[in-house]
Amino acid sequence: MARRRSPGAPASLADGGGIERLYRAHRLGMVRLALLLVDDRETAEDVVQEAYAAVHRRWDSIATEEAALPYLRRSVVNGARSVLRRRRTVRRYPQPDESSLTSDPPDQRVLLTEEYREVLAALWQLSTRQREVLVLRYWSELTESEIAATLGISIGAVKSMAARGRDALAIALGGAS
Amino acid sequence: MTGFDVEERIRSALRARAQQVTEADLSPAPAPGPDETHRLPPGPRWTGRWLPPLLAAAAVIAVIAGTVAVISVVRSDHARPAHSPTAPAPTTPPPAPTPTPTASPSGPAAPTSPTSAANPSSATSPPATQPVEPGGFQLGYQPLWPFATLVQAQEWQVSHRSGGHQPWHLDAGQTALSFTNGYLGFSELNTVTTQRTDASGAHIGVGYHDPNGVAHTAAVLHLVRFGTDTDSPWEVVASDDTTFTLGTPAYGSVVASPVTVGGHITGVDENIRVAVRQLSTSTPIGAYCCLPAGTGPWHASVAFQGATDPTLTIVASTGGHLQQVERFAIQGVRTR
C-alpha cells in the first residue's frame, strides 16, 4: 500500500528522490562550507561527496530532509576536520593562507582583495574549532544552538570560542576589540 | 574597531572566498545512489589508515576526560546548592548585590554589595577593562553578574571564609534567581525550575509557577565559577537560548550606541522589550519598547548612554499573558 504524506508533513528521505533533492539544493553550499574549512576546492568536493554518502548510508535512520541537512552539515565539518588533522600529521601542515595548498586557479586568488585575504589569513591563525565556529556563524549564518549541535559542543563553548576568535581577529587585523 | 566591524569583515571575506566556487566549477558527480556504498568505502578514505593512532589518541583523551569529570564532580559536590532541583528556591530571594533595580520597589530588600561588604573602598572602583585576570585565570566568558572582576570575587571569598558572609554566592540556583529578580528586576520570576551542572558550568532554569502550580521556565542561565577554588563564587555569564534567542550583537562583541539587537522567537505574540544594563548602574542605561513579536526573526535598535563598565548585559524579554515577563534572554557584550 502506498504511503501518503499528510500535507503538512516534512518531506521524507524515503519517499523517493529525497537524497537527490538534498544534493541539488545543498551541494554547492556544502562545497563552499567545506572550502572555507579546508581551503582547497577539490578536497572540499571530496569531503562533501563523502558527507552525502554518509547521509545515504544513514538513509533509514534519518527521517526527513529537515533532519538530513544538519546531519549533512555535521558530516562536512567532521570530514573537513579530518582532512586538516591528516594534513597536520602527515606533513606538518603549514597555514594555508599561502597559495601552496590550494588547487584554485591563481587568478581566483588574485580576485580576492587584499582586505579579504588579510581576514582569511587571520582566520587561519585561529584554532580549528574557533574557525569552525566563525565559519558556521558568519558564512552559514547558524544560530549558536545550531552551531553547538553541529560541532557537538555546548552553547557556552560556542559563545566563548566565537568571542575569542573575534577578539583574536580584531587584534590580528590591527584594531583593539 | 567595533565588534560590528569585525563581524562584517569576517562575513564579507568568507562570502567572497565561498563565492569563488560556482555551480559551474563543481565536478560533475551524481548524487549518492544505491551503488554509492560500493563506490565509496564505508567511511572517509583516510580513517582506515589513521584508525589505530586515532583510537590511541581517543583512549588518551578518554582518560583525561574521565579525570576532569571526576574532578568536576568532586567540585560540584562540594558546592552543591542547599536546595534540590525539585525544591523551589526560597520564596524570598537572597539579597542581590548592587545595583538594586529601582523599577521594582516592592521586590527584594535592598541588598548589599559583596564587594562593598568585603572592601568598601573598592565599591566605586572602576571595573577591570579586560576579563583576563591576574594569576593566569581567564574566565573565558563575559562576567555579567554579580562580580565584574576576579579581584571582586576573591574579596568576597575572603569575607566569606572569615565571616561566612553572603553564602548564596556558592549556590548557583540562588545566584541565578538573584540575578533575575534583583539585577534584571523580574521580580515575578522567583523559582528555580531546572538545574544542571556540566563541565561548562551550571545551567539554571529560572521561572514561575502558573495558577495551576505548573512551573514554567523563563530562561536558562549559564553560570561558571569565577576562579579556580572550590569556594569560588558563581558568576552569570550567559543564557542558553532556545525558543527565544538573542544572538545579535554576538556574544562578547564590542558595541556602541545605538546597537542593533535581534534574534529569533517562536510561539509568542506578545511584545518584546529590550534593556541594556551595566553592573555599576542601578537602572538600565538603555531601553526599547515595544516590538510586536511573532514567530521568526526579530530586530530592534536600542540606544544607550552612560556606558562606563567594560561589560554590558543586553536583556530581551517578553510576556503578558500570565506574567509580565514570561521569557527572556541575555547577551553579554563589551564596550571596549
Short mmCIF file of C-alpha atoms in Angstrom, two decimals:
data_model
loop_
_atom_site.label_atom_id
_atom_site.label_comp_id
_atom_site.label_asym_id
_atom_site.label_seq_id
_atom_site.Cartn_x
_atom_site.Cartn_y
_atom_site.Cartn_z
CA MET A 1 0.00 0.00 0.00
CA ALA A 2 1.36 3.34 -0.98
CA ARG A 3 2.07 5.63 1.89
CA ARG A 4 0.68 9.11 1.76
CA ARG A 5 2.27 12.04 3.37
CA SER A 6 0.00 14.47 5.14
CA PRO A 7 0.04 17.94 3.58
CA GLY A 8 1.96 19.50 6.43
CA ALA A 9 4.38 16.68 6.97
CA PRO A 10 8.03 17.26 6.11
CA ALA A 11 9.43 15.53 3.10
CA SER A 12 10.73 12.10 3.90
CA LEU A 13 14.00 10.89 2.51
CA ALA A 14 12.47 7.54 1.97
CA ASP A 15 9.70 8.80 -0.26
CA GLY A 16 11.93 8.67 -3.28
CA GLY A 17 14.20 11.39 -4.60
CA GLY A 18 14.98 12.83 -1.19
CA ILE A 19 18.71 12.44 -1.49
CA GLU A 20 18.55 13.85 -5.00
CA ARG A 21 16.70 16.93 -3.77
CA LEU A 22 19.14 17.31 -0.93
CA TYR A 23 22.02 17.01 -3.35
CA ARG A 24 20.67 19.53 -5.82
CA ALA A 25 19.65 22.01 -3.21
CA HIS A 26 22.67 21.98 -0.97
CA ARG A 27 25.69 20.60 -2.77
CA LEU A 28 27.10 23.96 -3.78
CA GLY A 29 26.54 25.45 -0.35
CA MET A 30 28.19 22.48 1.31
CA VAL A 31 31.18 22.65 -1.04
CA ARG A 32 31.54 26.30 -0.17
CA LEU A 33 31.35 25.49 3.52
CA ALA A 34 33.97 22.79 3.12
CA LEU A 35 36.11 25.15 1.06
CA LEU A 36 36.16 27.64 3.92
CA LEU A 37 37.23 24.86 6.26
CA VAL A 38 39.90 23.17 4.13
CA ASP A 39 40.84 25.97 1.71
CA ASP A 40 41.05 23.62 -1.23
CA ARG A 41 38.22 23.19 -3.72
CA GLU A 42 38.96 19.64 -4.84
CA THR A 43 39.29 18.42 -1.29
CA ALA A 44 36.14 20.31 -0.40
CA GLU A 45 34.26 18.47 -3.13
CA ASP A 46 35.59 15.14 -1.84
CA VAL A 47 34.54 15.99 1.68
CA VAL A 48 31.05 16.88 0.54
CA GLN A 49 30.70 13.81 -1.65
CA GLU A 50 31.60 11.61 1.28
CA ALA A 51 29.23 13.52 3.51
CA TYR A 52 26.40 12.80 1.09
CA ALA A 53 27.47 9.19 1.02
CA ALA A 54 27.25 9.16 4.81
CA VAL A 55 23.73 10.56 4.60
CA HIS A 56 22.86 7.89 2.12
CA ARG A 57 24.21 5.18 4.39
CA ARG A 58 22.04 6.52 7.20
CA TRP A 59 19.08 6.76 4.87
CA ASP A 60 16.81 4.67 7.02
CA SER A 61 17.52 6.44 10.27
CA ILE A 62 17.22 10.00 9.00
CA ALA A 63 13.54 10.69 8.93
CA THR A 64 13.23 13.89 6.94
CA GLU A 65 15.15 16.26 4.73
CA GLU A 66 14.98 18.79 7.55
CA ALA A 67 16.85 16.32 9.74
CA ALA A 68 19.20 15.33 6.95
CA LEU A 69 20.58 18.83 6.44
CA PRO A 70 22.06 19.18 9.95
CA TYR A 71 23.44 15.66 9.64
CA LEU A 72 24.96 16.53 6.29
CA ARG A 73 26.48 19.73 7.64
CA ARG A 74 27.92 17.89 10.61
CA SER A 75 29.43 15.31 8.29
CA VAL A 76 31.02 18.05 6.20
CA VAL A 77 32.54 19.74 9.24
CA ASN A 78 33.80 16.46 10.62
CA GLY A 79 35.19 15.47 7.25
CA ALA A 80 36.96 18.80 6.88
CA ARG A 81 38.43 18.44 10.34
CA SER A 82 39.72 15.01 9.47
CA VAL A 83 41.40 16.43 6.39
CA LEU A 84 43.15 19.09 8.42
CA ARG A 85 44.22 16.57 11.04
CA ARG A 86 45.63 14.34 8.36
CA ARG A 87 47.50 17.21 6.77
CA ARG A 88 48.99 18.23 10.10
CA THR A 89 50.01 14.71 10.92
CA VAL A 90 51.47 13.81 7.58
CA ARG A 91 53.37 16.90 6.68
CA ARG A 92 53.16 19.39 9.49
CA TYR A 93 50.61 21.29 7.52
CA PRO A 94 51.50 24.98 7.25
CA GLN A 95 48.96 27.75 7.45
CA PRO A 96 47.09 27.55 4.16
CA ASP A 97 46.82 31.26 3.68
CA GLU A 98 49.61 30.84 1.19
CA SER A 99 48.65 29.50 -2.18
CA SER A 100 50.76 26.38 -1.98
CA LEU A 101 47.96 24.10 -0.93
CA THR A 102 45.09 25.41 -2.93
CA SER A 103 44.06 23.91 -6.20
CA ASP A 104 42.20 27.02 -7.22
CA PRO A 105 43.44 28.78 -10.30
CA PRO A 106 45.84 31.58 -9.38
CA ASP A 107 43.56 34.20 -10.87
CA GLN A 108 40.86 33.36 -8.33
CA ARG A 109 43.29 34.12 -5.57
CA VAL A 110 44.07 37.38 -7.21
CA LEU A 111 40.39 38.26 -7.35
CA LEU A 112 40.26 38.32 -3.59
CA THR A 113 41.03 41.79 -2.44
CA GLU A 114 43.85 42.42 -0.06
CA GLU A 115 41.29 43.16 2.62
CA TYR A 116 39.66 39.74 2.27
CA ARG A 117 42.95 37.94 2.07
CA GLU A 118 44.05 39.60 5.26
CA VAL A 119 40.91 38.47 7.05
CA LEU A 120 41.14 34.95 5.68
CA ALA A 121 44.79 34.67 6.62
CA ALA A 122 43.91 35.79 10.14
CA LEU A 123 41.14 33.20 10.27
CA TRP A 124 43.67 30.50 9.54
CA GLN A 125 45.69 31.59 12.54
CA LEU A 126 42.83 30.54 14.80
CA SER A 127 42.32 27.09 16.22
CA THR A 128 40.31 24.70 14.11
CA ARG A 129 37.36 24.89 16.47
CA GLN A 130 37.35 28.67 16.58
CA ARG A 131 37.49 28.82 12.81
CA GLU A 132 34.65 26.32 12.51
CA VAL A 133 32.53 28.37 14.89
CA LEU A 134 33.16 31.59 12.97
CA VAL A 135 32.54 30.00 9.59
CA LEU A 136 29.29 28.45 10.76
CA ARG A 137 28.27 31.74 12.36
CA TYR A 138 29.20 34.18 9.62
CA TRP A 139 29.02 32.09 6.49
CA SER A 140 26.34 29.53 7.28
CA GLU A 141 24.53 32.07 9.48
CA LEU A 142 23.66 29.41 12.02
CA THR A 143 22.39 30.22 15.48
CA GLU A 144 24.51 29.42 18.50
CA SER A 145 22.38 26.39 19.29
CA GLU A 146 22.68 25.13 15.71
CA ILE A 147 26.44 25.58 15.82
CA ALA A 148 26.56 23.76 19.13
CA ALA A 149 24.59 20.88 17.65
CA THR A 150 26.75 20.78 14.54
CA LEU A 151 30.00 20.70 16.46
CA GLY A 152 28.75 18.63 19.36
CA ILE A 153 29.70 21.22 21.96
CA SER A 154 27.78 23.36 24.41
CA ILE A 155 26.22 26.70 23.56
CA GLY A 156 28.51 28.24 26.15
CA ALA A 157 31.52 26.86 24.37
CA VAL A 158 30.23 28.31 21.11
CA LYS A 159 29.83 31.73 22.69
CA SER A 160 33.27 31.57 24.23
CA MET A 161 35.03 30.36 21.10
CA ALA A 162 33.26 32.89 18.92
CA ALA A 163 34.20 35.73 21.24
CA ARG A 164 37.81 34.64 21.49
CA GLY A 165 38.03 34.11 17.77
CA ARG A 166 36.65 37.57 17.05
CA ASP A 167 39.00 39.10 19.59
CA ALA A 168 41.97 37.38 18.01
CA LEU A 169 40.89 38.54 14.57
CA ALA A 170 40.38 42.10 15.76
CA ILE A 171 43.90 42.13 17.13
CA ALA A 172 45.35 40.48 14.05
CA LEU A 173 43.59 42.95 11.80
CA GLY A 174 45.06 45.85 13.64
CA GLY A 175 42.21 47.05 15.82
CA ALA A 176 41.64 46.60 19.53
CA SER A 177 38.49 44.65 20.17
CA MET B 1 37.37 48.71 15.50
CA THR B 2 33.94 47.79 16.80
CA GLY B 3 32.62 44.28 17.09
CA PHE B 4 30.27 45.06 14.26
CA ASP B 5 33.22 45.99 12.04
CA VAL B 6 34.98 42.73 12.77
CA GLU B 7 31.86 40.72 12.16
CA GLU B 8 31.20 42.43 8.87
CA ARG B 9 34.78 41.96 7.74
CA ILE B 10 34.62 38.26 8.58
CA ARG B 11 31.29 37.87 6.85
CA SER B 12 32.42 39.71 3.72
CA ALA B 13 35.69 37.82 3.45
CA LEU B 14 34.04 34.44 3.88
CA ARG B 15 31.39 35.33 1.33
CA ALA B 16 34.00 36.45 -1.16
CA ARG B 17 36.03 33.30 -0.71
CA ALA B 18 33.00 31.00 -0.85
CA GLN B 19 31.62 32.62 -3.97
CA GLN B 20 34.80 31.82 -5.82
CA VAL B 21 33.21 28.43 -6.28
CA THR B 22 30.17 28.38 -8.51
CA GLU B 23 27.94 25.63 -9.77
CA ALA B 24 29.89 25.57 -12.99
CA ASP B 25 33.12 24.88 -11.13
CA LEU B 26 31.86 21.73 -9.49
CA SER B 27 32.91 18.40 -10.86
CA PRO B 28 30.03 16.51 -12.37
CA ALA B 29 29.18 13.92 -9.79
CA PRO B 30 25.92 12.10 -9.28
CA ALA B 31 24.05 12.09 -6.04
CA PRO B 32 24.88 9.07 -3.95
CA GLY B 33 22.66 6.26 -5.07
CA PRO B 34 22.32 2.57 -4.39
CA ASP B 35 25.80 1.93 -5.75
CA GLU B 36 27.40 4.64 -3.68
CA THR B 37 28.23 2.40 -0.78
CA HIS B 38 30.14 0.19 -3.18
CA ARG B 39 31.90 3.07 -4.84
CA LEU B 40 32.97 4.61 -1.58
CA PRO B 41 34.34 2.84 1.45
CA PRO B 42 32.09 2.87 4.50
CA GLY B 43 33.89 5.84 5.92
CA PRO B 44 36.22 8.63 4.99
CA ARG B 45 39.11 7.32 2.94
CA TRP B 46 41.69 8.32 5.46
CA THR B 47 40.10 6.79 8.52
CA GLY B 48 41.33 3.31 7.69
CA ARG B 49 44.94 4.34 7.72
CA TRP B 50 44.59 6.56 10.71
CA LEU B 51 42.22 4.49 12.74
CA PRO B 52 44.83 2.92 15.06
CA PRO B 53 46.51 6.24 16.03
CA LEU B 54 43.11 7.89 16.30
CA LEU B 55 41.89 5.17 18.61
CA ALA B 56 45.02 5.54 20.70
CA ALA B 57 44.50 9.28 20.88
CA ALA B 58 40.86 8.75 21.77
CA ALA B 59 41.88 6.47 24.60
CA VAL B 60 44.25 9.10 25.98
CA ILE B 61 41.54 11.74 25.65
CA ALA B 62 39.06 9.47 27.38
CA VAL B 63 41.41 9.03 30.32
CA ILE B 64 41.94 12.79 30.55
CA ALA B 65 38.23 13.50 30.21
CA GLY B 66 37.47 10.97 32.89
CA THR B 67 39.95 12.59 35.23
CA VAL B 68 38.48 16.01 34.53
CA ALA B 69 34.96 14.69 35.05
CA VAL B 70 35.91 13.19 38.40
CA ILE B 71 37.45 16.49 39.49
CA SER B 72 34.38 18.34 38.25
CA VAL B 73 32.04 16.05 40.15
CA VAL B 74 34.07 16.44 43.31
CA ARG B 75 33.93 20.22 42.91
CA SER B 76 30.22 20.32 42.19
CA ASP B 77 29.51 18.02 45.12
CA HIS B 78 31.46 20.28 47.38
CA ALA B 79 29.43 23.28 46.34
CA ARG B 80 26.06 21.61 45.90
CA PRO B 81 23.26 24.11 46.37
CA ALA B 82 21.26 23.87 49.55
CA HIS B 83 18.04 23.22 47.65
CA SER B 84 17.44 20.30 45.36
CA PRO B 85 16.28 20.76 41.76
CA THR B 86 12.78 19.75 42.77
CA ALA B 87 12.63 22.04 45.73
CA PRO B 88 11.71 25.59 44.81
CA ALA B 89 14.12 28.27 45.73
CA PRO B 90 13.46 30.31 48.81
CA THR B 91 10.38 32.44 48.43
CA THR B 92 12.43 35.39 49.48
CA PRO B 93 15.41 35.56 47.20
CA PRO B 94 18.74 36.24 48.77
CA PRO B 95 19.97 39.77 48.73
CA ALA B 96 21.22 40.81 45.36
CA PRO B 97 24.41 42.76 45.20
CA THR B 98 24.24 46.28 43.93
CA PRO B 99 22.77 47.70 41.92
CA THR B 100 19.25 47.13 43.13
CA PRO B 101 16.81 47.87 40.36
CA THR B 102 14.69 50.81 41.29
CA ALA B 103 12.00 49.68 38.91
CA SER B 104 10.79 47.07 41.38
CA PRO B 105 10.42 48.81 44.71
CA SER B 106 8.25 46.01 46.01
CA GLY B 107 10.89 43.43 45.13
CA PRO B 108 13.59 42.08 47.32
CA ALA B 109 15.06 44.18 50.05
CA ALA B 110 17.89 46.39 49.01
CA PRO B 111 20.94 44.20 49.03
CA THR B 112 24.45 44.95 49.96
CA SER B 113 27.20 44.58 47.51
CA PRO B 114 29.54 41.72 48.14
CA THR B 115 32.28 44.00 47.04
CA SER B 116 31.36 46.79 49.31
CA ALA B 117 30.79 44.39 52.16
CA ALA B 118 34.22 42.98 51.74
CA ASN B 119 36.04 46.14 50.88
CA PRO B 120 34.05 49.33 50.98
CA SER B 121 36.78 51.33 49.38
CA SER B 122 36.57 49.32 46.21
CA ALA B 123 32.86 49.77 45.70
CA THR B 124 33.38 52.73 43.46
CA SER B 125 36.49 51.45 41.80
CA PRO B 126 36.22 51.18 38.08
CA PRO B 127 35.95 47.62 36.91
CA ALA B 128 38.79 45.99 35.08
CA THR B 129 38.93 46.70 31.42
CA GLN B 130 39.56 43.13 30.39
CA PRO B 131 38.10 39.84 31.52
CA VAL B 132 41.62 38.45 31.64
CA GLU B 133 42.52 38.30 35.28
CA PRO B 134 45.79 38.27 37.21
CA GLY B 135 47.29 34.97 38.21
CA GLY B 136 46.69 33.41 34.82
CA PHE B 137 43.00 32.82 35.39
CA GLN B 138 40.75 33.53 32.45
CA LEU B 139 37.03 33.36 32.90
CA GLY B 140 36.54 32.66 29.23
CA TYR B 141 33.15 34.36 29.30
CA GLN B 142 31.77 37.82 29.87
CA PRO B 143 31.38 38.44 33.60
CA LEU B 144 27.84 39.77 33.80
CA TRP B 145 26.85 39.49 37.45
CA PRO B 146 27.45 39.77 40.37
CA PHE B 147 31.19 40.38 40.04
CA ALA B 148 32.92 42.46 37.43
CA THR B 149 36.38 41.11 38.12
CA LEU B 150 38.19 38.19 39.69
CA VAL B 151 39.52 40.58 42.34
CA GLN B 152 35.97 41.33 43.47
CA ALA B 153 35.17 37.63 43.56
CA GLN B 154 38.26 36.95 45.63
CA GLU B 155 37.37 39.73 48.03
CA TRP B 156 34.07 38.06 48.63
CA GLN B 157 35.86 34.74 49.18
CA VAL B 158 38.00 36.32 51.87
CA SER B 159 34.98 37.79 53.63
CA HIS B 160 33.09 34.53 53.35
CA ARG B 161 35.93 32.46 54.72
CA SER B 162 36.37 34.76 57.68
CA GLY B 163 32.78 35.57 58.47
CA GLY B 164 30.51 33.45 56.31
CA HIS B 165 29.15 36.48 54.52
CA GLN B 166 26.66 36.00 51.73
CA PRO B 167 26.99 32.23 51.29
CA TRP B 168 24.47 32.32 48.45
CA HIS B 169 27.36 33.06 46.10
CA LEU B 170 28.18 29.35 46.40
CA ASP B 171 24.70 28.40 45.27
CA ALA B 172 24.26 28.62 41.51
CA GLY B 173 20.49 28.49 41.81
CA GLN B 174 20.24 31.36 44.23
CA THR B 175 22.74 33.35 42.23
CA ALA B 176 20.64 32.86 39.12
CA LEU B 177 17.49 33.89 40.98
CA SER B 178 19.13 36.97 42.43
CA PHE B 179 20.37 37.97 39.01
CA THR B 180 16.88 37.58 37.58
CA ASN B 181 14.74 39.30 40.15
CA GLY B 182 17.35 41.54 41.68
CA TYR B 183 19.58 42.76 38.89
CA LEU B 184 17.18 42.42 35.99
CA GLY B 185 14.17 43.39 38.09
CA PHE B 186 11.98 40.47 37.01
CA SER B 187 10.54 40.04 40.48
CA GLU B 188 7.85 37.58 39.41
CA LEU B 189 10.44 35.07 38.28
CA ASN B 190 11.17 33.59 41.67
CA THR B 191 11.57 29.89 41.06
CA VAL B 192 14.42 27.67 40.06
CA THR B 193 12.79 25.32 37.59
CA THR B 194 15.75 23.26 36.45
CA GLN B 195 19.35 22.76 37.47
CA ARG B 196 22.10 21.06 35.56
CA THR B 197 25.84 21.10 36.03
CA ASP B 198 28.35 20.00 33.44
CA ALA B 199 31.92 20.69 32.52
CA SER B 200 30.99 24.14 31.21
CA GLY B 201 29.32 25.23 34.45
CA ALA B 202 25.82 25.39 35.84
CA HIS B 203 22.69 25.81 33.76
CA ILE B 204 19.86 27.10 35.89
CA GLY B 205 16.30 27.44 34.72
CA VAL B 206 14.51 30.36 36.33
CA GLY B 207 10.81 30.95 36.02
CA TYR B 208 7.48 30.93 37.74
CA HIS B 209 4.52 28.79 38.69
CA ASP B 210 1.26 29.38 36.88
CA PRO B 211 -2.05 29.43 38.80
CA ASN B 212 -2.27 25.66 38.39
CA GLY B 213 1.06 25.21 40.06
CA VAL B 214 2.86 24.24 36.88
CA ALA B 215 6.43 25.52 36.70
CA HIS B 216 7.41 27.47 33.61
CA THR B 217 11.00 28.25 32.67
CA ALA B 218 11.57 31.81 31.51
CA ALA B 219 15.25 31.39 30.76
CA VAL B 220 18.10 29.02 31.38
CA LEU B 221 21.05 30.93 32.75
CA HIS B 222 24.62 29.77 32.34
CA LEU B 223 26.88 30.31 35.33
CA VAL B 224 30.53 29.50 35.84
CA ARG B 225 32.83 29.61 38.83
CA PHE B 226 34.69 32.91 38.99
CA GLY B 227 38.03 31.42 39.99
CA THR B 228 39.61 28.04 40.39
CA ASP B 229 38.97 27.43 44.09
CA THR B 230 36.34 25.05 45.36
CA ASP B 231 34.68 28.02 47.04
CA SER B 232 34.93 30.35 44.06
CA PRO B 233 31.58 32.11 43.66
CA TRP B 234 29.22 31.58 40.77
CA GLU B 235 29.04 34.19 38.04
CA VAL B 236 26.26 34.64 35.50
CA VAL B 237 27.81 34.67 32.05
CA ALA B 238 25.08 33.96 29.51
CA SER B 239 21.73 32.38 28.81
CA ASP B 240 21.18 29.14 26.94
CA ASP B 241 18.61 30.32 24.44
CA THR B 242 16.21 28.00 22.66
CA THR B 243 12.80 29.32 21.62
CA PHE B 244 13.65 32.94 22.29
CA THR B 245 17.14 33.88 21.25
CA LEU B 246 19.25 36.97 21.41
CA GLY B 247 22.10 36.41 19.02
CA THR B 248 22.77 39.90 17.74
CA PRO B 249 25.08 41.51 18.69
CA ALA B 250 27.31 38.50 19.05
CA TYR B 251 28.40 37.38 22.47
CA GLY B 252 31.46 39.28 23.63
CA SER B 253 31.43 41.71 20.74
CA VAL B 254 32.19 45.37 21.20
CA VAL B 255 29.13 47.58 20.82
CA ALA B 256 28.34 51.26 20.62
CA SER B 257 25.07 53.11 20.82
CA PRO B 258 22.71 52.58 19.10
CA VAL B 259 23.08 48.84 18.98
CA THR B 260 21.04 46.58 16.75
CA VAL B 261 19.64 43.78 18.84
CA GLY B 262 17.97 40.74 17.41
CA GLY B 263 17.36 37.06 17.45
CA HIS B 264 14.63 34.56 16.82
CA ILE B 265 11.42 33.83 18.61
CA THR B 266 8.81 31.12 18.34
CA GLY B 267 5.36 30.80 19.75
CA VAL B 268 4.88 34.21 21.23
CA ASP B 269 2.61 37.04 20.24
CA GLU B 270 3.44 39.49 22.99
CA ASN B 271 5.75 42.45 22.63
CA ILE B 272 9.49 42.20 23.02
CA ARG B 273 11.23 44.66 25.30
CA VAL B 274 14.95 45.24 25.39
CA ALA B 275 17.12 46.79 28.08
CA VAL B 276 20.82 47.45 28.34
CA ARG B 277 22.35 47.21 31.79
CA GLN B 278 25.72 47.56 33.43
CA LEU B 279 26.83 46.48 36.89
CA SER B 280 27.69 49.93 38.16
CA THR B 281 24.29 51.45 37.42
CA SER B 282 21.10 50.50 39.18
CA THR B 283 18.81 51.26 36.28
CA PRO B 284 19.03 50.37 32.60
CA ILE B 285 21.25 52.65 30.58
CA GLY B 286 19.16 51.93 27.52
CA ALA B 287 15.72 50.54 26.80
CA TYR B 288 13.45 49.77 23.91
CA CYS B 289 9.74 49.10 24.00
CA CYS B 290 7.99 47.54 22.33
CA LEU B 291 8.49 45.29 19.34
CA PRO B 292 5.48 43.24 18.23
CA ALA B 293 6.58 39.64 18.25
CA GLY B 294 5.56 36.56 16.37
CA THR B 295 7.36 33.54 15.13
CA GLY B 296 10.52 34.39 13.26
CA PRO B 297 13.45 36.73 13.48
CA TRP B 298 13.21 39.95 15.42
CA HIS B 299 15.33 43.10 15.43
CA ALA B 300 15.36 46.35 17.34
CA SER B 301 17.71 49.29 17.56
CA VAL B 302 18.45 50.26 21.11
CA ALA B 303 20.17 53.47 22.11
CA PHE B 304 22.01 53.69 25.40
CA GLN B 305 24.12 56.22 27.18
CA GLY B 306 26.37 56.35 30.21
CA ALA B 307 28.13 53.08 29.50
CA THR B 308 31.19 53.11 31.72
CA ASP B 309 31.64 49.44 32.51
CA PRO B 310 33.61 47.23 30.15
CA THR B 311 30.82 44.69 30.10
CA LEU B 312 27.14 45.25 29.39
CA THR B 313 24.19 42.94 29.68
CA ILE B 314 21.55 43.18 27.00
CA VAL B 315 18.30 41.60 28.06
CA ALA B 316 15.31 40.92 25.85
CA SER B 317 12.07 39.89 27.47
CA THR B 318 8.54 39.10 26.52
CA GLY B 319 5.38 38.22 28.36
CA GLY B 320 1.98 39.48 29.30
CA HIS B 321 -0.35 36.53 29.46
CA LEU B 322 0.42 35.07 32.85
CA GLN B 323 3.32 37.18 33.94
CA GLN B 324 4.77 40.48 32.98
CA VAL B 325 7.88 38.57 31.94
CA GLU B 326 7.45 35.01 30.75
CA ARG B 327 10.59 34.52 28.72
CA PHE B 328 13.84 36.35 28.48
CA ALA B 329 17.30 36.03 27.01
CA ILE B 330 20.52 37.85 27.78
CA GLN B 331 23.66 38.64 25.87
CA GLY B 332 26.99 39.76 27.28
CA VAL B 333 28.74 42.41 25.21
CA ARG B 334 31.60 44.82 25.72
CA THR B 335 32.17 48.50 25.40
CA ARG B 336 35.90 48.23 24.79
#
